[in-house]
mmCIF file of C-alpha atoms in Angstrom:
data_model
loop_
_atom_site.group_PDB
_atom_site.id
_atom_site.type_symbol
_atom_site.label_atom_id
_atom_site.label_comp_id
_atom_site.label_asym_id
_atom_site.label_seq_id
_atom_site.Cartn_x
_atom_site.Cartn_y
_atom_site.Cartn_z
ATOM 1 C CA MET A 28 -24.466 0.643 4.866
ATOM 2 C CA ALA A 29 -25.828 1.581 1.301
ATOM 3 C CA THR A 30 -27.715 -1.013 -0.643
ATOM 4 C CA LEU A 31 -28.758 -1.407 -3.904
ATOM 5 C CA SER A 32 -32.344 -1.321 -4.632
ATOM 6 C CA ARG A 33 -34.530 -3.524 -6.660
ATOM 7 C CA THR A 34 -34.861 -1.000 -9.324
ATOM 8 C CA THR A 35 -31.432 -0.756 -9.956
ATOM 9 C CA LEU A 36 -31.050 -4.075 -10.274
ATOM 10 C CA GLY A 37 -33.563 -4.419 -12.230
ATOM 11 C CA ILE A 38 -31.954 -1.692 -14.710
ATOM 12 C CA ALA A 39 -28.538 -3.859 -14.788
ATOM 13 C CA MET A 40 -30.669 -6.926 -15.958
ATOM 14 C CA GLN A 41 -32.215 -5.068 -18.752
ATOM 15 C CA CYS A 42 -28.750 -3.669 -19.753
ATOM 16 C CA LEU A 43 -27.347 -7.177 -19.584
ATOM 17 C CA GLU A 44 -30.126 -8.830 -21.329
ATOM 18 C CA ARG A 45 -28.945 -7.014 -24.835
ATOM 19 C CA GLN A 46 -26.078 -9.392 -24.726
ATOM 20 C CA THR A 47 -26.033 -12.905 -26.151
ATOM 21 C CA ARG A 48 -26.820 -15.980 -23.656
ATOM 22 C CA THR A 49 -23.321 -16.956 -24.245
ATOM 23 C CA TRP A 50 -21.748 -13.734 -23.184
ATOM 24 C CA ILE A 51 -23.837 -13.523 -20.176
ATOM 25 C CA GLU A 52 -22.863 -17.030 -19.037
ATOM 26 C CA ALA A 53 -19.253 -15.962 -19.683
ATOM 27 C CA PHE A 54 -19.282 -12.860 -17.720
ATOM 28 C CA LEU A 55 -21.122 -14.588 -14.516
ATOM 29 C CA TYR A 56 -18.564 -17.428 -14.885
ATOM 30 C CA ARG A 57 -15.628 -14.656 -14.964
ATOM 31 C CA LEU A 58 -17.113 -13.192 -11.608
ATOM 32 C CA ASP A 59 -17.575 -16.558 -10.222
ATOM 33 C CA VAL A 60 -21.045 -16.936 -9.586
ATOM 34 C CA PRO A 61 -22.238 -19.872 -8.019
ATOM 35 C CA ASP A 62 -23.071 -22.560 -11.146
ATOM 36 C CA LYS A 63 -26.215 -23.721 -9.128
ATOM 37 C CA LEU A 64 -27.401 -20.334 -9.865
ATOM 38 C CA VAL A 65 -26.910 -20.042 -13.543
ATOM 39 C CA SER A 66 -29.836 -21.956 -15.075
ATOM 40 C CA GLY A 67 -33.338 -20.794 -16.253
ATOM 41 C CA GLY A 68 -35.069 -20.617 -19.807
ATOM 42 C CA ASN A 69 -34.413 -17.104 -21.506
ATOM 43 C CA LYS A 70 -31.918 -14.560 -20.842
ATOM 44 C CA MET A 71 -34.009 -12.745 -18.249
ATOM 45 C CA GLU A 72 -34.888 -15.800 -16.591
ATOM 46 C CA LEU A 73 -31.557 -16.664 -16.165
ATOM 47 C CA LEU A 74 -30.600 -13.265 -14.790
ATOM 48 C CA LEU A 75 -33.556 -13.202 -12.406
ATOM 49 C CA GLY A 76 -32.212 -16.388 -11.013
ATOM 50 C CA VAL A 77 -28.957 -15.336 -10.295
ATOM 51 C CA PHE A 78 -29.730 -11.870 -8.855
ATOM 52 C CA ARG A 79 -32.330 -13.479 -6.654
ATOM 53 C CA GLY A 80 -30.191 -16.192 -5.839
ATOM 54 C CA LEU A 81 -27.374 -13.953 -5.007
ATOM 55 C CA GLU A 82 -30.007 -12.046 -2.646
ATOM 56 C CA GLN A 83 -30.699 -14.905 -0.749
ATOM 57 C CA LEU A 84 -27.266 -16.124 -0.188
ATOM 58 C CA ARG A 85 -26.595 -12.293 1.159
ATOM 59 C CA ARG A 86 -23.631 -11.839 -1.493
ATOM 60 C CA HIS A 87 -24.205 -8.220 -1.798
ATOM 61 C CA ASP A 88 -20.587 -8.028 -2.544
ATOM 62 C CA LEU A 89 -21.056 -10.265 -5.687
ATOM 63 C CA LEU A 90 -24.569 -8.252 -6.647
ATOM 64 C CA GLN A 91 -22.394 -4.862 -6.460
ATOM 65 C CA GLN A 92 -19.436 -6.088 -8.438
ATOM 66 C CA ILE A 93 -22.087 -7.323 -11.283
ATOM 67 C CA VAL A 94 -24.008 -4.109 -11.276
ATOM 68 C CA PHE A 95 -20.511 -2.190 -11.174
ATOM 69 C CA GLU A 96 -19.224 -4.141 -14.163
ATOM 70 C CA THR A 97 -22.143 -3.477 -16.057
ATOM 71 C CA ALA A 98 -22.628 0.335 -15.255
ATOM 72 C CA ASN A 99 -18.973 0.517 -16.836
ATOM 73 C CA SER A 100 -19.530 -1.759 -19.909
ATOM 74 C CA PHE A 101 -22.766 -0.206 -21.089
ATOM 75 C CA HIS A 102 -22.663 3.184 -22.833
ATOM 76 C CA ASP A 103 -25.806 3.441 -24.625
ATOM 77 C CA ASP A 104 -29.051 4.920 -23.577
ATOM 78 C CA ARG A 105 -29.129 2.228 -20.617
ATOM 79 C CA GLY A 106 -25.596 2.987 -19.198
ATOM 80 C CA PRO A 107 -26.607 6.647 -17.841
ATOM 81 C CA TRP A 108 -29.773 5.134 -16.579
ATOM 82 C CA LEU A 109 -28.310 2.617 -14.393
ATOM 83 C CA ARG A 110 -25.495 5.162 -13.311
ATOM 84 C CA GLN A 111 -28.326 7.643 -12.371
ATOM 85 C CA ALA A 112 -30.124 4.770 -10.245
ATOM 86 C CA LEU A 113 -26.861 4.121 -8.348
ATOM 87 C CA MET A 114 -26.563 7.647 -7.306
ATOM 88 C CA ARG A 115 -30.064 7.338 -5.738
ATOM 89 C CA ASP A 116 -29.166 4.518 -3.992
ATOM 90 C CA GLY A 117 -25.806 6.170 -2.609
ATOM 91 C CA PHE A 118 -23.174 4.729 -4.771
ATOM 92 C CA ALA A 119 -20.839 6.422 -7.317
ATOM 93 C CA LEU A 120 -18.527 4.054 -9.687
ATOM 94 C CA GLY A 121 -14.871 3.891 -8.166
ATOM 95 C CA THR A 122 -12.039 2.771 -10.252
ATOM 96 C CA GLY A 123 -12.257 -1.182 -8.985
ATOM 97 C CA GLY A 124 -15.718 -1.066 -7.764
ATOM 98 C CA LEU A 125 -18.927 0.611 -6.211
ATOM 99 C CA VAL A 126 -17.964 3.291 -3.717
ATOM 100 C CA PRO A 127 -20.786 4.538 -1.104
ATOM 101 C CA ASP A 128 -21.549 7.967 -2.273
ATOM 102 C CA VAL A 129 -22.786 8.702 1.033
ATOM 103 C CA PRO A 130 -20.421 6.882 3.185
ATOM 104 C CA GLN A 131 -22.059 4.378 5.244
ATOM 105 C CA ALA A 132 -25.416 6.049 4.937
ATOM 106 C CA GLU A 133 -27.398 3.668 7.279
ATOM 107 C CA ASP A 134 -24.756 3.786 9.922
ATOM 108 C CA ASN A 135 -24.516 7.458 9.644
ATOM 109 C CA ARG A 136 -28.235 7.701 10.289
ATOM 110 C CA THR A 137 -28.325 5.307 12.923
ATOM 111 C CA ALA A 138 -25.573 7.160 14.609
ATOM 112 C CA LEU A 139 -27.110 10.592 14.538
ATOM 113 C CA GLU A 140 -30.277 8.880 15.681
ATOM 114 C CA VAL A 141 -28.460 7.749 18.969
ATOM 115 C CA LEU A 142 -26.786 11.031 19.430
ATOM 116 C CA VAL A 143 -30.376 12.211 19.373
ATOM 117 C CA ARG A 144 -31.963 9.853 21.795
ATOM 118 C CA GLN A 145 -29.018 10.967 24.232
ATOM 119 C CA HIS A 146 -30.518 14.219 24.660
ATOM 120 C CA ALA A 147 -34.205 13.157 24.636
ATOM 121 C CA CYS A 148 -34.925 14.967 27.722
ATOM 122 C CA ASP A 149 -34.075 18.344 25.634
ATOM 123 C CA LEU A 150 -34.745 17.335 22.089
ATOM 124 C CA ASN A 151 -37.834 16.152 20.071
ATOM 125 C CA GLU A 152 -36.602 13.248 19.315
ATOM 126 C CA LYS A 153 -39.825 11.575 17.499
ATOM 127 C CA THR A 154 -39.887 14.649 15.468
ATOM 128 C CA LEU A 155 -36.152 14.714 14.445
ATOM 129 C CA CYS A 156 -35.682 11.113 13.550
ATOM 130 C CA HIS A 157 -39.047 11.358 11.623
ATOM 131 C CA HIS A 158 -37.137 14.057 9.249
ATOM 132 C CA LEU A 159 -33.926 12.428 9.364
ATOM 133 C CA ARG A 160 -35.611 9.307 7.913
ATOM 134 C CA GLU A 161 -37.764 10.904 5.439
ATOM 135 C CA SER A 162 -34.911 13.011 4.047
ATOM 136 C CA ILE A 163 -33.125 9.929 3.209
ATOM 137 C CA ASP A 164 -36.051 7.803 2.317
ATOM 138 C CA LEU A 165 -37.478 10.564 0.320
ATOM 139 C CA PHE A 166 -33.919 11.212 -1.920
ATOM 140 C CA ARG A 167 -34.114 7.249 -2.646
ATOM 141 C CA GLU A 168 -37.647 7.750 -4.234
ATOM 142 C CA GLU A 169 -36.202 10.618 -6.391
ATOM 143 C CA LYS A 170 -38.617 13.074 -4.465
ATOM 144 C CA TRP A 171 -35.614 15.725 -4.315
ATOM 145 C CA ASP A 172 -37.580 18.806 -3.132
ATOM 146 C CA SER A 173 -38.938 16.772 -0.335
ATOM 147 C CA SER A 174 -35.905 15.316 0.669
ATOM 148 C CA ILE A 175 -34.215 18.835 0.761
ATOM 149 C CA SER A 176 -37.278 20.278 2.858
ATOM 150 C CA HIS A 177 -36.979 17.431 5.374
ATOM 151 C CA ALA A 178 -33.305 18.207 5.916
ATOM 152 C CA ARG A 179 -34.365 21.833 6.443
ATOM 153 C CA ASN A 180 -37.209 20.594 8.959
ATOM 154 C CA PHE A 181 -34.602 18.612 10.837
ATOM 155 C CA VAL A 182 -31.968 21.600 11.238
ATOM 156 C CA GLU A 183 -34.892 23.801 12.212
ATOM 157 C CA GLN A 184 -36.086 21.492 14.885
ATOM 158 C CA LEU A 185 -32.794 20.824 16.437
ATOM 159 C CA LEU A 186 -31.787 24.349 16.622
ATOM 160 C CA GLY A 187 -35.198 25.422 18.007
ATOM 161 C CA ASP A 188 -35.129 22.410 20.674
ATOM 162 C CA ILE A 189 -31.575 23.089 21.630
ATOM 163 C CA ALA A 190 -32.787 27.149 22.067
ATOM 164 C CA LYS A 191 -35.300 26.322 24.167
ATOM 165 C CA ALA A 192 -33.271 23.906 26.373
ATOM 166 C CA ILE A 193 -30.626 26.763 26.494
ATOM 167 C CA ALA A 194 -33.571 29.412 27.648
ATOM 168 C CA THR A 195 -35.034 27.085 30.223
ATOM 169 C CA ARG A 196 -31.559 26.498 31.857
ATOM 170 C CA LYS A 197 -30.501 30.434 31.915
ATOM 171 C CA ARG A 198 -34.484 30.964 33.152
ATOM 172 C CA GLN A 199 -34.734 33.430 29.935
ATOM 173 C CA SER A 200 -38.034 34.001 27.767
ATOM 174 C CA PRO A 201 -36.481 35.060 24.277
ATOM 175 C CA CYS A 202 -38.978 35.279 21.535
ATOM 176 C CA LEU A 203 -38.168 32.091 19.310
ATOM 177 C CA SER A 204 -41.081 32.260 17.109
ATOM 178 C CA ARG A 205 -39.014 32.345 13.763
ATOM 179 C CA PRO A 206 -35.915 30.339 12.557
ATOM 180 C CA VAL A 207 -33.897 33.739 12.113
ATOM 181 C CA ARG A 208 -34.534 34.287 15.901
ATOM 182 C CA ILE A 209 -33.747 31.042 16.873
ATOM 183 C CA ARG A 210 -30.362 31.628 15.160
ATOM 184 C CA GLN A 211 -29.811 34.896 16.822
ATOM 185 C CA TYR A 212 -30.535 33.742 20.490
ATOM 186 C CA LEU A 213 -28.042 30.716 19.961
ATOM 187 C CA GLN A 214 -25.674 33.387 18.982
ATOM 188 C CA ASP A 215 -26.721 35.844 21.843
ATOM 189 C CA SER A 216 -26.390 33.251 24.256
ATOM 190 C CA CYS A 217 -22.973 31.957 23.353
ATOM 191 C CA PHE A 218 -23.800 28.652 21.768
ATOM 192 C CA PHE A 219 -22.386 29.747 18.489
ATOM 193 C CA ASP A 220 -20.099 32.683 18.394
ATOM 194 C CA LYS A 221 -20.581 35.324 15.807
ATOM 195 C CA ALA A 222 -18.530 33.862 12.732
ATOM 196 C CA GLU A 223 -19.783 30.552 13.524
ATOM 197 C CA LYS A 224 -23.553 31.697 13.243
ATOM 198 C CA GLU A 225 -23.165 33.885 9.877
ATOM 199 C CA LYS A 226 -20.953 31.642 7.939
ATOM 200 C CA LEU A 227 -21.901 28.107 9.290
ATOM 201 C CA VAL A 228 -25.055 28.341 10.756
ATOM 202 C CA ASP A 229 -27.122 30.622 8.550
ATOM 203 C CA GLY A 230 -25.265 28.968 5.340
ATOM 204 C CA VAL A 231 -26.684 25.627 6.065
ATOM 205 C CA TYR A 232 -30.156 27.070 6.719
ATOM 206 C CA GLY A 233 -30.051 29.401 3.696
ATOM 207 C CA TYR A 234 -28.759 26.493 1.332
ATOM 208 C CA PHE A 235 -31.523 24.240 2.659
ATOM 209 C CA SER A 236 -33.898 26.979 2.160
ATOM 210 C CA GLU A 237 -33.782 27.214 -1.444
ATOM 211 C CA GLU A 238 -35.874 24.366 -2.079
ATOM 212 C CA GLY A 239 -33.139 22.484 -4.552
ATOM 213 C CA SER A 240 -32.878 25.627 -6.617
ATOM 214 C CA HIS A 241 -29.266 26.051 -7.002
ATOM 215 C CA PRO A 242 -27.713 27.125 -10.295
ATOM 216 C CA GLY A 243 -25.256 25.104 -12.278
ATOM 217 C CA ILE A 244 -26.433 21.996 -10.252
ATOM 218 C CA SER A 245 -29.416 19.344 -10.488
ATOM 219 C CA THR A 246 -31.857 19.124 -7.925
ATOM 220 C CA GLN A 247 -30.640 15.690 -7.455
ATOM 221 C CA SER A 248 -27.106 16.745 -6.620
ATOM 222 C CA ALA A 249 -28.551 19.216 -4.443
ATOM 223 C CA ALA A 250 -30.501 17.061 -2.478
ATOM 224 C CA ARG A 251 -27.179 15.022 -2.278
ATOM 225 C CA VAL A 252 -25.200 17.707 -0.850
ATOM 226 C CA CYS A 253 -27.690 18.245 1.629
ATOM 227 C CA MET A 254 -27.620 14.950 3.112
ATOM 228 C CA HIS A 255 -23.893 15.120 3.192
ATOM 229 C CA VAL A 256 -24.446 18.260 5.031
ATOM 230 C CA LEU A 257 -27.261 17.292 7.123
ATOM 231 C CA TRP A 258 -25.045 14.213 8.707
ATOM 232 C CA ALA A 259 -21.880 16.469 9.221
ATOM 233 C CA PHE A 260 -24.029 19.351 10.664
ATOM 234 C CA GLY A 261 -25.987 17.473 12.784
ATOM 235 C CA PHE A 262 -23.096 15.491 14.465
ATOM 236 C CA TYR A 263 -21.426 18.989 14.859
ATOM 237 C CA VAL A 264 -24.330 20.566 16.635
ATOM 238 C CA LEU A 265 -25.154 17.578 18.823
ATOM 239 C CA GLU A 266 -21.519 17.131 19.991
ATOM 240 C CA LYS A 267 -21.431 20.811 20.895
ATOM 241 C CA PHE A 268 -24.864 20.731 22.999
ATOM 242 C CA GLY A 269 -23.496 17.834 24.924
ATOM 243 C CA ASN A 270 -20.322 19.700 25.637
ATOM 244 C CA TRP A 271 -22.142 23.008 26.429
ATOM 245 C CA LYS A 272 -24.666 20.882 28.870
ATOM 246 C CA ASN A 273 -21.425 19.608 30.527
ATOM 247 C CA ASP A 274 -20.001 23.081 31.053
ATOM 248 C CA ASN A 275 -23.382 24.209 32.273
ATOM 249 C CA PRO A 276 -24.860 21.553 34.775
#
């Protein structure tokens, strides 16, 4: 599941510190923060004690609610900063709380890794899982272009491994030296049909290959789109490959 980073929690504390101590204590009281955590000297010490205590108690639900209400309450220069940090952590502001912007991101990554491992005899498991993890981790580090590059590398590796596996089973020796040839071979071998290859596969690869330069949206937004597409496309292709192997033992 998506989790709040300490960077985001720190920004939330800086937002709250601007209020009076009485306001902060009333805010924490309203959210039912355990009384034993509400202590400390100055305002920041109080907030640090609360946030650290909730981490230790694994009250991530309460931490998320505090950050959600903070993000909704502050509209000065720190409010947008906090909302941007939430987006990097994989959250959006819902009507009643934080909503995972990339639904169950960690679960999706784990599930995709499991699918890759199911085909370890045909796929380069180590390389694929590396690109998948790097794409997510670099996004959280705000390295948008690098995140997109690893998403593209994952797709290149996955399609290339599948093309080689199909060629081996068919006892063929196609030229797979370039991504465009790999995609064409996957159509020629009937793994993808023409419309699927041209509208879906070429489209996904083309979007990833633009290195985040997408008119009308920020590089961060482009990287987020790439993560959504990466998981959906990865699940789709791996499921398709499993079905293909069942039909071509």
